[in-house]
PDB file of N, CA and C in Angstrom:
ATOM      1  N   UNK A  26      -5.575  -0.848 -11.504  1.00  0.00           N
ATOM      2  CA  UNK A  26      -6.717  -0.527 -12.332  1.00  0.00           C
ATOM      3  C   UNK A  26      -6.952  -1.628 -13.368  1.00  0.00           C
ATOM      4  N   UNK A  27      -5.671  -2.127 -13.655  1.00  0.00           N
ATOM      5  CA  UNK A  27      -6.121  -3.106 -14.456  1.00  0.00           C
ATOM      6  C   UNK A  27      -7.003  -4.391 -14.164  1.00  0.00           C
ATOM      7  N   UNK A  28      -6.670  -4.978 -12.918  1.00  0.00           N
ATOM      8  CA  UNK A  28      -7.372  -6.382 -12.319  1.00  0.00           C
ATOM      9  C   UNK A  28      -8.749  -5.546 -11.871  1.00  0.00           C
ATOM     10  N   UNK A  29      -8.803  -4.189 -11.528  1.00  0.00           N
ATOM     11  CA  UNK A  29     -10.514  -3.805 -11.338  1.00  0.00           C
ATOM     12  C   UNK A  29     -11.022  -3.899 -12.760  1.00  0.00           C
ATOM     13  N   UNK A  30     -11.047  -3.744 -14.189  1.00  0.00           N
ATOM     14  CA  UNK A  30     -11.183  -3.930 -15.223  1.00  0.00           C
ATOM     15  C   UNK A  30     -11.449  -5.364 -15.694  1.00  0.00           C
ATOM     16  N   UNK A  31     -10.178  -5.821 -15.141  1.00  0.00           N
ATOM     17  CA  UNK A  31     -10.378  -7.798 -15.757  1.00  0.00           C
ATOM     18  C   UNK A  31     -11.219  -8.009 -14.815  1.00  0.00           C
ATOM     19  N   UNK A  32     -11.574  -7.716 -13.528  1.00  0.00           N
ATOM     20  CA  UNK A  32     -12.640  -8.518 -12.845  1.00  0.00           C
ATOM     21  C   UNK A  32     -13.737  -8.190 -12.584  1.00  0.00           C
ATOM     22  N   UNK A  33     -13.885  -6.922 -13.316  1.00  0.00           N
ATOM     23  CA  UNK A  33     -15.140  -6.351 -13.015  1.00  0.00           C
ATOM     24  C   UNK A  33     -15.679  -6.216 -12.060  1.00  0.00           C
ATOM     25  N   UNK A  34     -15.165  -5.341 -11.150  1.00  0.00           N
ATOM     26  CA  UNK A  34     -15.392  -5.130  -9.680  1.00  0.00           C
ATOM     27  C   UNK A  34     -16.258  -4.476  -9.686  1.00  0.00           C
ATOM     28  N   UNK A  35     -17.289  -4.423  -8.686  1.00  0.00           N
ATOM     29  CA  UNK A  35     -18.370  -2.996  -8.921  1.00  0.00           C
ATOM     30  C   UNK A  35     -18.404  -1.651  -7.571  1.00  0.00           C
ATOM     31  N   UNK A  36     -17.825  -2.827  -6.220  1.00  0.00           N
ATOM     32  CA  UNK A  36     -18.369  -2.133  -4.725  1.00  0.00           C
ATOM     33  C   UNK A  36     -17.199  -1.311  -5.269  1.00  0.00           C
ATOM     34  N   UNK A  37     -16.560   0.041  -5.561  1.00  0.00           N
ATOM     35  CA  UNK A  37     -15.869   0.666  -5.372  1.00  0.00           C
ATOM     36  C   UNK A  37     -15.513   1.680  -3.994  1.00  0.00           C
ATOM     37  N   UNK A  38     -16.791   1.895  -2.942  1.00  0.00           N
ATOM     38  CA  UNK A  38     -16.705   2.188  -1.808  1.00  0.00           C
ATOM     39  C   UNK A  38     -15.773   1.215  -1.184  1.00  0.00           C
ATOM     40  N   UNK A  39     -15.694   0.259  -1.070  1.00  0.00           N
ATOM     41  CA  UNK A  39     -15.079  -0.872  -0.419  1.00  0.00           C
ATOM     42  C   UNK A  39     -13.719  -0.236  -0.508  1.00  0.00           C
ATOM     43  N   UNK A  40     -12.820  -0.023  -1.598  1.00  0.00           N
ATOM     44  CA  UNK A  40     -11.690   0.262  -1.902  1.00  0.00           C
ATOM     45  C   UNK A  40     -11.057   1.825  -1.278  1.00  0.00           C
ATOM     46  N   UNK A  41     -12.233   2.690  -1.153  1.00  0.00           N
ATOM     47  CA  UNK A  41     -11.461   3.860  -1.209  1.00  0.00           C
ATOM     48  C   UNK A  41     -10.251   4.206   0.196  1.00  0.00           C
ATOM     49  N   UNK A  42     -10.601   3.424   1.714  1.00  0.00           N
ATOM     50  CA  UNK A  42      -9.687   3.716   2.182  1.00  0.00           C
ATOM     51  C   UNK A  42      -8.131   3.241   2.250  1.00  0.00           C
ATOM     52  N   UNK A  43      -8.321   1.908   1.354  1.00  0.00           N
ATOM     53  CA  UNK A  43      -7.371   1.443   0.861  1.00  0.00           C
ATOM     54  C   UNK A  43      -6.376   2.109  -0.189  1.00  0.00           C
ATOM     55  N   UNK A  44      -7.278   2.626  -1.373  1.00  0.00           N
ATOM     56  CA  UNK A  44      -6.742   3.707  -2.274  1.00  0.00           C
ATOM     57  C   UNK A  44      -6.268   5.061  -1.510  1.00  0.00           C
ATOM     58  N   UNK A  45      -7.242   5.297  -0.661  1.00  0.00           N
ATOM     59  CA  UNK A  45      -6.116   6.821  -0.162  1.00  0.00           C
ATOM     60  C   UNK A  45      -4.933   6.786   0.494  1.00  0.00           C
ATOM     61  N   UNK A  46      -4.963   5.768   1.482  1.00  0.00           N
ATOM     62  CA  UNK A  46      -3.837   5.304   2.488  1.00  0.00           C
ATOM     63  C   UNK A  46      -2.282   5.018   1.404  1.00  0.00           C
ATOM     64  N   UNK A  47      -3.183   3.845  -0.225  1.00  0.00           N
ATOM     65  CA  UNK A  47      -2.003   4.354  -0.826  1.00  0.00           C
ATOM     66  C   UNK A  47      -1.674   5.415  -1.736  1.00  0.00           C
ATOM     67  N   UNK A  48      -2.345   6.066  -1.945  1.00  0.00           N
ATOM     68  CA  UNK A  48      -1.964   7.451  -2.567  1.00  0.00           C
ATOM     69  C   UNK A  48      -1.065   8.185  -1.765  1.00  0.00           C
ATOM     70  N   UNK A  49      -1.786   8.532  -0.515  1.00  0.00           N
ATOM     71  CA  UNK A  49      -0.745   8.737   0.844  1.00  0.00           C
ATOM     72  C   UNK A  49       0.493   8.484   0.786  1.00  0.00           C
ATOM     73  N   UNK A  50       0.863   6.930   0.626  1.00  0.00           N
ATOM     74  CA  UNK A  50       1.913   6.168   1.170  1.00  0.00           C
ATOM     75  C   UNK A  50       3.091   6.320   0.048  1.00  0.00           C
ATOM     76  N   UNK A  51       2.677   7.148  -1.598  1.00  0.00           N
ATOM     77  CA  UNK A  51       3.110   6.930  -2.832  1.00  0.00           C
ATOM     78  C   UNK A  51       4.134   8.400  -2.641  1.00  0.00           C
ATOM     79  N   UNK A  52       3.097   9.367  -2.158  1.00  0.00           N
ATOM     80  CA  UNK A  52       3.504  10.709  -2.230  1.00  0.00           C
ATOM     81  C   UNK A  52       4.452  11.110  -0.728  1.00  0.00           C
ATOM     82  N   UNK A  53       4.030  10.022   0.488  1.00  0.00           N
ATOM     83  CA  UNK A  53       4.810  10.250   1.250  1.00  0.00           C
ATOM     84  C   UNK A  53       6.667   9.630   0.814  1.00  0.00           C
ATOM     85  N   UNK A  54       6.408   9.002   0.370  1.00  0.00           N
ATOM     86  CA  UNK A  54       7.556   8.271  -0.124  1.00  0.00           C
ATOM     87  C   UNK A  54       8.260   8.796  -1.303  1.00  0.00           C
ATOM     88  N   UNK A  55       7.802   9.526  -2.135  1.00  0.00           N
ATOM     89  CA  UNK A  55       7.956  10.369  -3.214  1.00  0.00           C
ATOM     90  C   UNK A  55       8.790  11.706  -2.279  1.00  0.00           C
ATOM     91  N   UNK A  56       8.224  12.673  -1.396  1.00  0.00           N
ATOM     92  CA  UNK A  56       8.859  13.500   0.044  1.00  0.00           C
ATOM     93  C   UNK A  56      10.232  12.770   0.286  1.00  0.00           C
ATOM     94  N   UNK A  57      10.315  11.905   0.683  1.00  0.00           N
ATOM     95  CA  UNK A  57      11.551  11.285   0.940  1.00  0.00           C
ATOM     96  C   UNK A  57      12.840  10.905   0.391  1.00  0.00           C
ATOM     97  N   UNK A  58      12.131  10.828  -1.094  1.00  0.00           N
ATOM     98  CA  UNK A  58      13.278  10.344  -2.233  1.00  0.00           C
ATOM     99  C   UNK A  58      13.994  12.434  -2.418  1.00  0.00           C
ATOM    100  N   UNK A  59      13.014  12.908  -2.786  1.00  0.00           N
ATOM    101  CA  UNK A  59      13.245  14.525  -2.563  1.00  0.00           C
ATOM    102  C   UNK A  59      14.353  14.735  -1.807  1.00  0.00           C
ATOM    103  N   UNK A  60      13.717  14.320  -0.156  1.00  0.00           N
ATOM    104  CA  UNK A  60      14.799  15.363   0.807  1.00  0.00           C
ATOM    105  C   UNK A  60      16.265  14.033   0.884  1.00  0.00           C
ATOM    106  N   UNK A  61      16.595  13.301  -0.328  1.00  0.00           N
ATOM    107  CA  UNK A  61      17.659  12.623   0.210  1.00  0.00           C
ATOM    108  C   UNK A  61      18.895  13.750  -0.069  1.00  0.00           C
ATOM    109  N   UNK A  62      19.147  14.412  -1.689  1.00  0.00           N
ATOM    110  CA  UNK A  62      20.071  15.075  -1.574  1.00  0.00           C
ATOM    111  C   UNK A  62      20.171  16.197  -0.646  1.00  0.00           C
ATOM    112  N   UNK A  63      19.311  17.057  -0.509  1.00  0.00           N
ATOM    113  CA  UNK A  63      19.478  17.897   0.853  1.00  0.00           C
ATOM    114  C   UNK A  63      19.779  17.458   1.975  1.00  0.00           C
ATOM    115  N   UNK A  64      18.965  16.771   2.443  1.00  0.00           N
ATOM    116  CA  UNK A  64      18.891  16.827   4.413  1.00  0.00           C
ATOM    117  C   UNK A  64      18.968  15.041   4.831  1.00  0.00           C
ATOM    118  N   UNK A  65      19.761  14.219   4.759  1.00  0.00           N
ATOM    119  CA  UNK A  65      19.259  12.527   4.955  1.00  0.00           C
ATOM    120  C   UNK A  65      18.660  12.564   6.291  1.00  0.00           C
ATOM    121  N   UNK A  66      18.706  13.138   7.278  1.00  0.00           N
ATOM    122  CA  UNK A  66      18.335  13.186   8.454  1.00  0.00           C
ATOM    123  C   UNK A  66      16.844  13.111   7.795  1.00  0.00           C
ATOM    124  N   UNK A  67      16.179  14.533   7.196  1.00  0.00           N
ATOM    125  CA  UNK A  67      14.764  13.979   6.775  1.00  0.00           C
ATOM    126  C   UNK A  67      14.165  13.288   6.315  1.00  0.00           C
ATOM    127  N   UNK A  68      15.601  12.896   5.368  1.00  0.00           N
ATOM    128  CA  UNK A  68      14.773  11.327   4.451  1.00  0.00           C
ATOM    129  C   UNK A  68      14.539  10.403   5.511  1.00  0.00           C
ATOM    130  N   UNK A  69      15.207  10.039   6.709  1.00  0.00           N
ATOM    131  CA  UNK A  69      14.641   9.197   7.259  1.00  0.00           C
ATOM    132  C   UNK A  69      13.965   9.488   7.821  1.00  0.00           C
ATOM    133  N   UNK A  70      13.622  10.316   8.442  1.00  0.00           N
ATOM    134  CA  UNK A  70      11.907  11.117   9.029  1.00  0.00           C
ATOM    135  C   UNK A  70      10.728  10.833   7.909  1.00  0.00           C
ATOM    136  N   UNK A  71      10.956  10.724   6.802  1.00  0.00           N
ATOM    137  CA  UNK A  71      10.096  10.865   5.469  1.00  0.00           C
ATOM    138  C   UNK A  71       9.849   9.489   5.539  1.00  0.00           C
ATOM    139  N   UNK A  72      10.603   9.286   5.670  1.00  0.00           N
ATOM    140  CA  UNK A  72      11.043   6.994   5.433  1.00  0.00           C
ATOM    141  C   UNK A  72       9.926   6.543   6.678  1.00  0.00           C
ATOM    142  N   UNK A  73       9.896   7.158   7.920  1.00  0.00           N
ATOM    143  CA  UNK A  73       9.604   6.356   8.819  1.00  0.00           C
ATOM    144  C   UNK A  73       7.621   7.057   8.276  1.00  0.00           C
ATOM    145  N   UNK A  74       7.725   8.130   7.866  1.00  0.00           N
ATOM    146  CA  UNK A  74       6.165   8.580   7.775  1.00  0.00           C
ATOM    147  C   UNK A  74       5.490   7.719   6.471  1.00  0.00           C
ATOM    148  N   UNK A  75       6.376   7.209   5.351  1.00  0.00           N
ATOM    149  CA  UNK A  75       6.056   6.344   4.374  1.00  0.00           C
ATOM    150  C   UNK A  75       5.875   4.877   5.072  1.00  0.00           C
ATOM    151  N   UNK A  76       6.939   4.398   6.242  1.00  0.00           N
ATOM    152  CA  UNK A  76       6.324   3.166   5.917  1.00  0.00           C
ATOM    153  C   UNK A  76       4.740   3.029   7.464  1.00  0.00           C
ATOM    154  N   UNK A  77       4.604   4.142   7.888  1.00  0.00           N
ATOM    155  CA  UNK A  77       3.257   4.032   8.725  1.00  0.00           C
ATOM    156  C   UNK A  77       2.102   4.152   7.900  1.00  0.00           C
ATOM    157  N   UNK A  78       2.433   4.976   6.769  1.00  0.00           N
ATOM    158  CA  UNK A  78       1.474   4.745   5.482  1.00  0.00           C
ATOM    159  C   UNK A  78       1.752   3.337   5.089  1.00  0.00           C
ATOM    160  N   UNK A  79       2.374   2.770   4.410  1.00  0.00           N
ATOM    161  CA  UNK A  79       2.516   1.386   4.319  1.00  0.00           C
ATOM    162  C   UNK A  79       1.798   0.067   5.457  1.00  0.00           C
ATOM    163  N   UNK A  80       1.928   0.741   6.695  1.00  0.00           N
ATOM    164  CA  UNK A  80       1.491  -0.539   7.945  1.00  0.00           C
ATOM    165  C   UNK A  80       0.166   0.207   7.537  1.00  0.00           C
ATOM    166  N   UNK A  81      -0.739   0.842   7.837  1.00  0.00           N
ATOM    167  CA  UNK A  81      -2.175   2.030   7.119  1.00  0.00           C
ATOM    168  C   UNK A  81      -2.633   0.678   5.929  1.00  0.00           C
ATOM    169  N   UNK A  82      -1.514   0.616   5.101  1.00  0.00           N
ATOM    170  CA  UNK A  82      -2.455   0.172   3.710  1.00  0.00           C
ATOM    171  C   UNK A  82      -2.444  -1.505   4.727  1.00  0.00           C
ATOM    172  N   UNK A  83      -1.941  -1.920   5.290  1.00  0.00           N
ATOM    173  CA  UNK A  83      -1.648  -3.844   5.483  1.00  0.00           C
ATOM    174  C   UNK A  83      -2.749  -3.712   6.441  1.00  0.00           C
ATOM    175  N   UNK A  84      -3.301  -2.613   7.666  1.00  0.00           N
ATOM    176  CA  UNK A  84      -4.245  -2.635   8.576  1.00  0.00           C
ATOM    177  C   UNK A  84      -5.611  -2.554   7.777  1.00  0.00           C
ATOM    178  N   UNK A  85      -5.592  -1.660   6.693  1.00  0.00           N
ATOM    179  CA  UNK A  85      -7.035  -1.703   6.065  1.00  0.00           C
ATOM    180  C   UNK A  85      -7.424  -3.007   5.097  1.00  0.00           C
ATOM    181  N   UNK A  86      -5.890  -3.455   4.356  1.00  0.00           N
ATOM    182  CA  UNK A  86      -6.316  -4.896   3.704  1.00  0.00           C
ATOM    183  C   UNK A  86      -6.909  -5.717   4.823  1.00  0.00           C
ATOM    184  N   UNK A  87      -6.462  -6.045   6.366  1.00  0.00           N
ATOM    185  CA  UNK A  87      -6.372  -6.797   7.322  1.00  0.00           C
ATOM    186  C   UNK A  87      -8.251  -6.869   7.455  1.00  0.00           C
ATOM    187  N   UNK A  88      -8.467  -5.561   7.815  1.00  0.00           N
ATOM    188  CA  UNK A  88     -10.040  -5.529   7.775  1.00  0.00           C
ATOM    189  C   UNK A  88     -11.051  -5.761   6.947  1.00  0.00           C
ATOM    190  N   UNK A  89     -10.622  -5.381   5.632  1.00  0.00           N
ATOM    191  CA  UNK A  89     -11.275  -5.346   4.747  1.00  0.00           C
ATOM    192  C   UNK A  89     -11.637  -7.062   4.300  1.00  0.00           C
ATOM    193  N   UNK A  90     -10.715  -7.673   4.563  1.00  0.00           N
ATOM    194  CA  UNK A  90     -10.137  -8.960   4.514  1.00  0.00           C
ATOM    195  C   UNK A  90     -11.243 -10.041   5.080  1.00  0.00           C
ATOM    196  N   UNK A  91     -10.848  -9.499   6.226  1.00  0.00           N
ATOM    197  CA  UNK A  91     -12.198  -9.835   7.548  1.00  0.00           C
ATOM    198  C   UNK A  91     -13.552  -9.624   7.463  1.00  0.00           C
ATOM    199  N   UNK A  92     -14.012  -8.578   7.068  1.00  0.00           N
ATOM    200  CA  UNK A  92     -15.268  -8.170   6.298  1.00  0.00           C
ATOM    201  C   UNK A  92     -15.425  -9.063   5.019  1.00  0.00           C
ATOM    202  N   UNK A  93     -14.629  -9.160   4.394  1.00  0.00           N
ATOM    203  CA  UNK A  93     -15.091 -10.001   2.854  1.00  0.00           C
ATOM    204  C   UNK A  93     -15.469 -11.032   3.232  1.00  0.00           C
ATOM    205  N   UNK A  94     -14.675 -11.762   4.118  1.00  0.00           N
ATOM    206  CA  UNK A  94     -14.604 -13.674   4.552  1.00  0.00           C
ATOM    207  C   UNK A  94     -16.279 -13.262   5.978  1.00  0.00           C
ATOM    208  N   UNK A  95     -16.490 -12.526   5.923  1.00  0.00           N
ATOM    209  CA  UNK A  95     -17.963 -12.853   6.933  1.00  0.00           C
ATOM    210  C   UNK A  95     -19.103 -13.024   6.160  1.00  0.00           C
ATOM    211  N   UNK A  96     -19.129 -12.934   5.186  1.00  0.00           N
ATOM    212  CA  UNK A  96     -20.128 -13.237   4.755  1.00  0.00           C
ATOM    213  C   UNK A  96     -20.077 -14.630   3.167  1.00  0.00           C
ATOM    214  N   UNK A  97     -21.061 -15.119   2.355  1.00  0.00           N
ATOM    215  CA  UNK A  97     -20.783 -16.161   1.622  1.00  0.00           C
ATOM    216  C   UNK A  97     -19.853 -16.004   0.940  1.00  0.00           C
ATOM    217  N   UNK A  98     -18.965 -17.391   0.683  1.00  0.00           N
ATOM    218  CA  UNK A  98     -17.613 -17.615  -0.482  1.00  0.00           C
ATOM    219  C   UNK A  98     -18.711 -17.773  -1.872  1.00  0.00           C
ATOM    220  N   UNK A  99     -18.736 -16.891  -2.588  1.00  0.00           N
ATOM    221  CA  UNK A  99     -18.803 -16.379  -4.395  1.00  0.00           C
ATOM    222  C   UNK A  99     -17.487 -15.931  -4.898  1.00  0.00           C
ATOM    223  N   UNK A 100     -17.648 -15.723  -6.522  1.00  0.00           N
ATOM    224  CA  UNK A 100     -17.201 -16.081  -7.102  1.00  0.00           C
ATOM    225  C   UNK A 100     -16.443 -14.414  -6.886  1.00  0.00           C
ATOM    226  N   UNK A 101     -17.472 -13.167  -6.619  1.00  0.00           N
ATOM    227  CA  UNK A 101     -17.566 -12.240  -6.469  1.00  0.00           C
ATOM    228  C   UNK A 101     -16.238 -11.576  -5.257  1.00  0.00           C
ATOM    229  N   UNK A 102     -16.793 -12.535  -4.233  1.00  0.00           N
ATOM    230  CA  UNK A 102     -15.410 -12.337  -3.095  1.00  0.00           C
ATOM    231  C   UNK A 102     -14.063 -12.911  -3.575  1.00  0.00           C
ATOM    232  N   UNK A 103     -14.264 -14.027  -3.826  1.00  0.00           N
ATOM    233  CA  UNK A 103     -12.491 -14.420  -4.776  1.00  0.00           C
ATOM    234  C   UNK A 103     -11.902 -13.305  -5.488  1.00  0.00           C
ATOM    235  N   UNK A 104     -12.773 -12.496  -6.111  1.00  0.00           N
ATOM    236  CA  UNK A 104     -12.490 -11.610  -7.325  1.00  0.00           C
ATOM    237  C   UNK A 104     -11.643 -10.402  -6.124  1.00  0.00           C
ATOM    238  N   UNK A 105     -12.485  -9.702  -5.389  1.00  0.00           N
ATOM    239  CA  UNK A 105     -12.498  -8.997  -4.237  1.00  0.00           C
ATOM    240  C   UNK A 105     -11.302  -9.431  -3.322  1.00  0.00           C
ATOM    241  N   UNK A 106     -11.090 -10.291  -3.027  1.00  0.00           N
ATOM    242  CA  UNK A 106     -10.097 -10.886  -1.951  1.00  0.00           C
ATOM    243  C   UNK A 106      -8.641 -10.927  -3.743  1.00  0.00           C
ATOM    244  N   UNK A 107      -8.302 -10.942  -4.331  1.00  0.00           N
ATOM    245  CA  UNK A 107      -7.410 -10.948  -5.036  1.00  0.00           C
ATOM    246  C   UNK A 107      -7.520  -9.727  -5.433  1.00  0.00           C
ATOM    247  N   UNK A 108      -7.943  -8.632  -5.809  1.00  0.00           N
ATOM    248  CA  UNK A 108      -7.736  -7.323  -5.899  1.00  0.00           C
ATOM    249  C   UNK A 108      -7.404  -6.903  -4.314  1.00  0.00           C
ATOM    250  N   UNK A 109      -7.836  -6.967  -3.325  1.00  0.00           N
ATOM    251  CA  UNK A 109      -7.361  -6.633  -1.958  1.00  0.00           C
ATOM    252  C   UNK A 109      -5.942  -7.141  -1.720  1.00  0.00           C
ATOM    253  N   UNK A 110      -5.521  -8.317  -1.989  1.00  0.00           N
ATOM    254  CA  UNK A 110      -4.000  -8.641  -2.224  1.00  0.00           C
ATOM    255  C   UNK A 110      -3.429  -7.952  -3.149  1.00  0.00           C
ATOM    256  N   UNK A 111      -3.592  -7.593  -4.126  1.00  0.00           N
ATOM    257  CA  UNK A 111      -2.840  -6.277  -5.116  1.00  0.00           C
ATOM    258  C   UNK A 111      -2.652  -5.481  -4.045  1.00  0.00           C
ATOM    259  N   UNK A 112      -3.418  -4.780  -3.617  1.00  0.00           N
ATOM    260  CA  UNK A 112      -3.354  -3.832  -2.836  1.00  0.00           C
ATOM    261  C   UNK A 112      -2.257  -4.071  -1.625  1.00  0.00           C
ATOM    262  N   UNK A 113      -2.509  -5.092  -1.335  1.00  0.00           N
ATOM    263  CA  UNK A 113      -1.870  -5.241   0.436  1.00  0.00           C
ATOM    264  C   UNK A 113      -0.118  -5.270  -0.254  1.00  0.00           C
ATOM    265  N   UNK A 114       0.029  -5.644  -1.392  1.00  0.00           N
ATOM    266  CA  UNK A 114       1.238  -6.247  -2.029  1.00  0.00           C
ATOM    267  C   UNK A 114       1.829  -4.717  -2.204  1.00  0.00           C
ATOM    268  N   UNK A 115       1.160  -3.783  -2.829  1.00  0.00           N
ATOM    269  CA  UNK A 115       1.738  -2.215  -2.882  1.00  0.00           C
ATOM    270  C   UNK A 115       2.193  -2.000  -1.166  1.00  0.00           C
ATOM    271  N   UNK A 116       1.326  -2.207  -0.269  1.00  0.00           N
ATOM    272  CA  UNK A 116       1.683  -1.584   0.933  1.00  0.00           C
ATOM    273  C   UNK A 116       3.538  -2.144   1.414  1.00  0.00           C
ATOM    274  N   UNK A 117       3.452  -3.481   1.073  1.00  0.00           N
ATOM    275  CA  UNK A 117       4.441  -4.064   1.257  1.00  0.00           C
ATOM    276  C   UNK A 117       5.775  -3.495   0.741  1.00  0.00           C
ATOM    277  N   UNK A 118       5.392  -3.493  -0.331  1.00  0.00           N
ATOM    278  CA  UNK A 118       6.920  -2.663  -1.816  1.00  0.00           C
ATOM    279  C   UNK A 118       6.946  -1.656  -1.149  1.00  0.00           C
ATOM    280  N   UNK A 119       5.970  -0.401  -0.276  1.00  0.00           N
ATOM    281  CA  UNK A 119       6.047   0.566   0.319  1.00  0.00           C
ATOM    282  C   UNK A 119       7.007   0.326   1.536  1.00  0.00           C
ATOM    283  N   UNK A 120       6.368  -0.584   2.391  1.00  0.00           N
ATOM    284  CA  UNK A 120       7.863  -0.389   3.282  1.00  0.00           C
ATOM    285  C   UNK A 120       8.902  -1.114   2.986  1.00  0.00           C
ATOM    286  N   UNK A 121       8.945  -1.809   2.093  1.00  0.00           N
ATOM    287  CA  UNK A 121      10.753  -2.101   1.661  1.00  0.00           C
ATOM    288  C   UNK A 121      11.227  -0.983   0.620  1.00  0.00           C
ATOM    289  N   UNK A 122      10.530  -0.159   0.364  1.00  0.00           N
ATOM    290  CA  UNK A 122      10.946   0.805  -0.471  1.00  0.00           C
ATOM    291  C   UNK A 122      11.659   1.798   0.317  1.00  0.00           C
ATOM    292  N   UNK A 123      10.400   1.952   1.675  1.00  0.00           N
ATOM    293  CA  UNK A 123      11.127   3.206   3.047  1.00  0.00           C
ATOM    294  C   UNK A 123      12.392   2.593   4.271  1.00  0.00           C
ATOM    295  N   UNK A 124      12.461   1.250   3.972  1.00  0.00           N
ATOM    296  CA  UNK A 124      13.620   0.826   4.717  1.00  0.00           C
ATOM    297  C   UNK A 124      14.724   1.324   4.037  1.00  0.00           C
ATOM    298  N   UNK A 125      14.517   0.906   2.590  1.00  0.00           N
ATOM    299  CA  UNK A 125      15.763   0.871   1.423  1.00  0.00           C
ATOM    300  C   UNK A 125      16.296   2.573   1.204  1.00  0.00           C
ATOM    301  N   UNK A 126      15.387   3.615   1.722  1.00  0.00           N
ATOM    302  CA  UNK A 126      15.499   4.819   1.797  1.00  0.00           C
ATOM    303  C   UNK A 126      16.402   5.390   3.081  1.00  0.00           C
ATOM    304  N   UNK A 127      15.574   4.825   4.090  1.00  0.00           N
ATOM    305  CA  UNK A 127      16.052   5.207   5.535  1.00  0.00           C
ATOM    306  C   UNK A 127      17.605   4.447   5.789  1.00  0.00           C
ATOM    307  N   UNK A 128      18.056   3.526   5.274  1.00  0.00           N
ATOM    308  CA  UNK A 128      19.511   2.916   4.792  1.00  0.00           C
ATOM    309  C   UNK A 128      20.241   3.821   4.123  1.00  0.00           C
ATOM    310  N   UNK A 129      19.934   4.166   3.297  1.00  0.00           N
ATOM    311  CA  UNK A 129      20.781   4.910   2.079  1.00  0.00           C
ATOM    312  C   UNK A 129      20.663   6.526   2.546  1.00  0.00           C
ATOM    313  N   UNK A 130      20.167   7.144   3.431  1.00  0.00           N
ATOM    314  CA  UNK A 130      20.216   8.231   4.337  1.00  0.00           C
ATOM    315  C   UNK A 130      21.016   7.848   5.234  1.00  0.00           C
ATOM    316  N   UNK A 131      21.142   7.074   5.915  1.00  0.00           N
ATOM    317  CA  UNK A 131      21.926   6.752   7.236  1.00  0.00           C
ATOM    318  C   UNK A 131      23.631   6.186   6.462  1.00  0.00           C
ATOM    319  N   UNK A 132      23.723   5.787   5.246  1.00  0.00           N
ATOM    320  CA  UNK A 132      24.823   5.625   4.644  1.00  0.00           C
ATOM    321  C   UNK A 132      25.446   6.490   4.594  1.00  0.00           C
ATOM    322  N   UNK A 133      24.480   7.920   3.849  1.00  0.00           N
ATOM    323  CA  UNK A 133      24.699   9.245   3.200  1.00  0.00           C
ATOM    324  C   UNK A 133      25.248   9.867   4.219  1.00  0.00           C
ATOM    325  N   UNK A 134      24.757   9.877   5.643  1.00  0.00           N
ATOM    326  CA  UNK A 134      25.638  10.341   6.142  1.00  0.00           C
ATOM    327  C   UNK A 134      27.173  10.553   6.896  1.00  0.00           C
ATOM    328  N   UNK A 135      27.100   8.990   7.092  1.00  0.00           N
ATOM    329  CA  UNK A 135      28.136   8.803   7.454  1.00  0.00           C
ATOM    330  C   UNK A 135      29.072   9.016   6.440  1.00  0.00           C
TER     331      UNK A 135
END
């Protein structure tokens, strides 16, 4: 929220399937940290549903990406193409977050 602020972004449609995929990917992963003391078997079930949310957020930067660069380089798309890397950069921390989960379940149990 902050770099939409410093850059004064306006298309906010552009963003939203990016924003849900990670809202998705926040709360699926949030599920997972949950079922570690109970069940690790689920945390890694949880782990593997967080990081398909995670590949979700890198497929919609991928497009969105592609769409920005088809049409003219402004000052407007730079702005746009570096808030879309924020974004793609969360998806990323998402699946090293659900590897680092699905490890420490598979530790837990043994």
């Amino acid at each position: 929220m902050r770099e939409w602020d410093l850059y004064k972004i306006e298309a906010a449609g552009t963003y939203l399937g990016l924003l849900d995929a990670t809202a998705g990917g926040v709360e699926d992963l949030l599920l997972a940290v949950r079922t570690i003391a109970k069940d690790p078997k689920d945390t890694s079930q949880s782990a593997l549903v967080s990081k398909k949310s995670a590949n979700e957020i890198r497929r919609l930067y991928d497009v969105e990406l592609g769409r920005l660069f088809s049409g003219k380089l402004t000052m407007e798309v730079m702005k746009s193409r570096e808030l879309l890397r924020r974004l793609d950069v969360v998806g990323l921390r998402l699946n090293e977050a659900a590897d680092v989960l699905a490890d420490a379940a598979v530790k837990r149990r043994a």
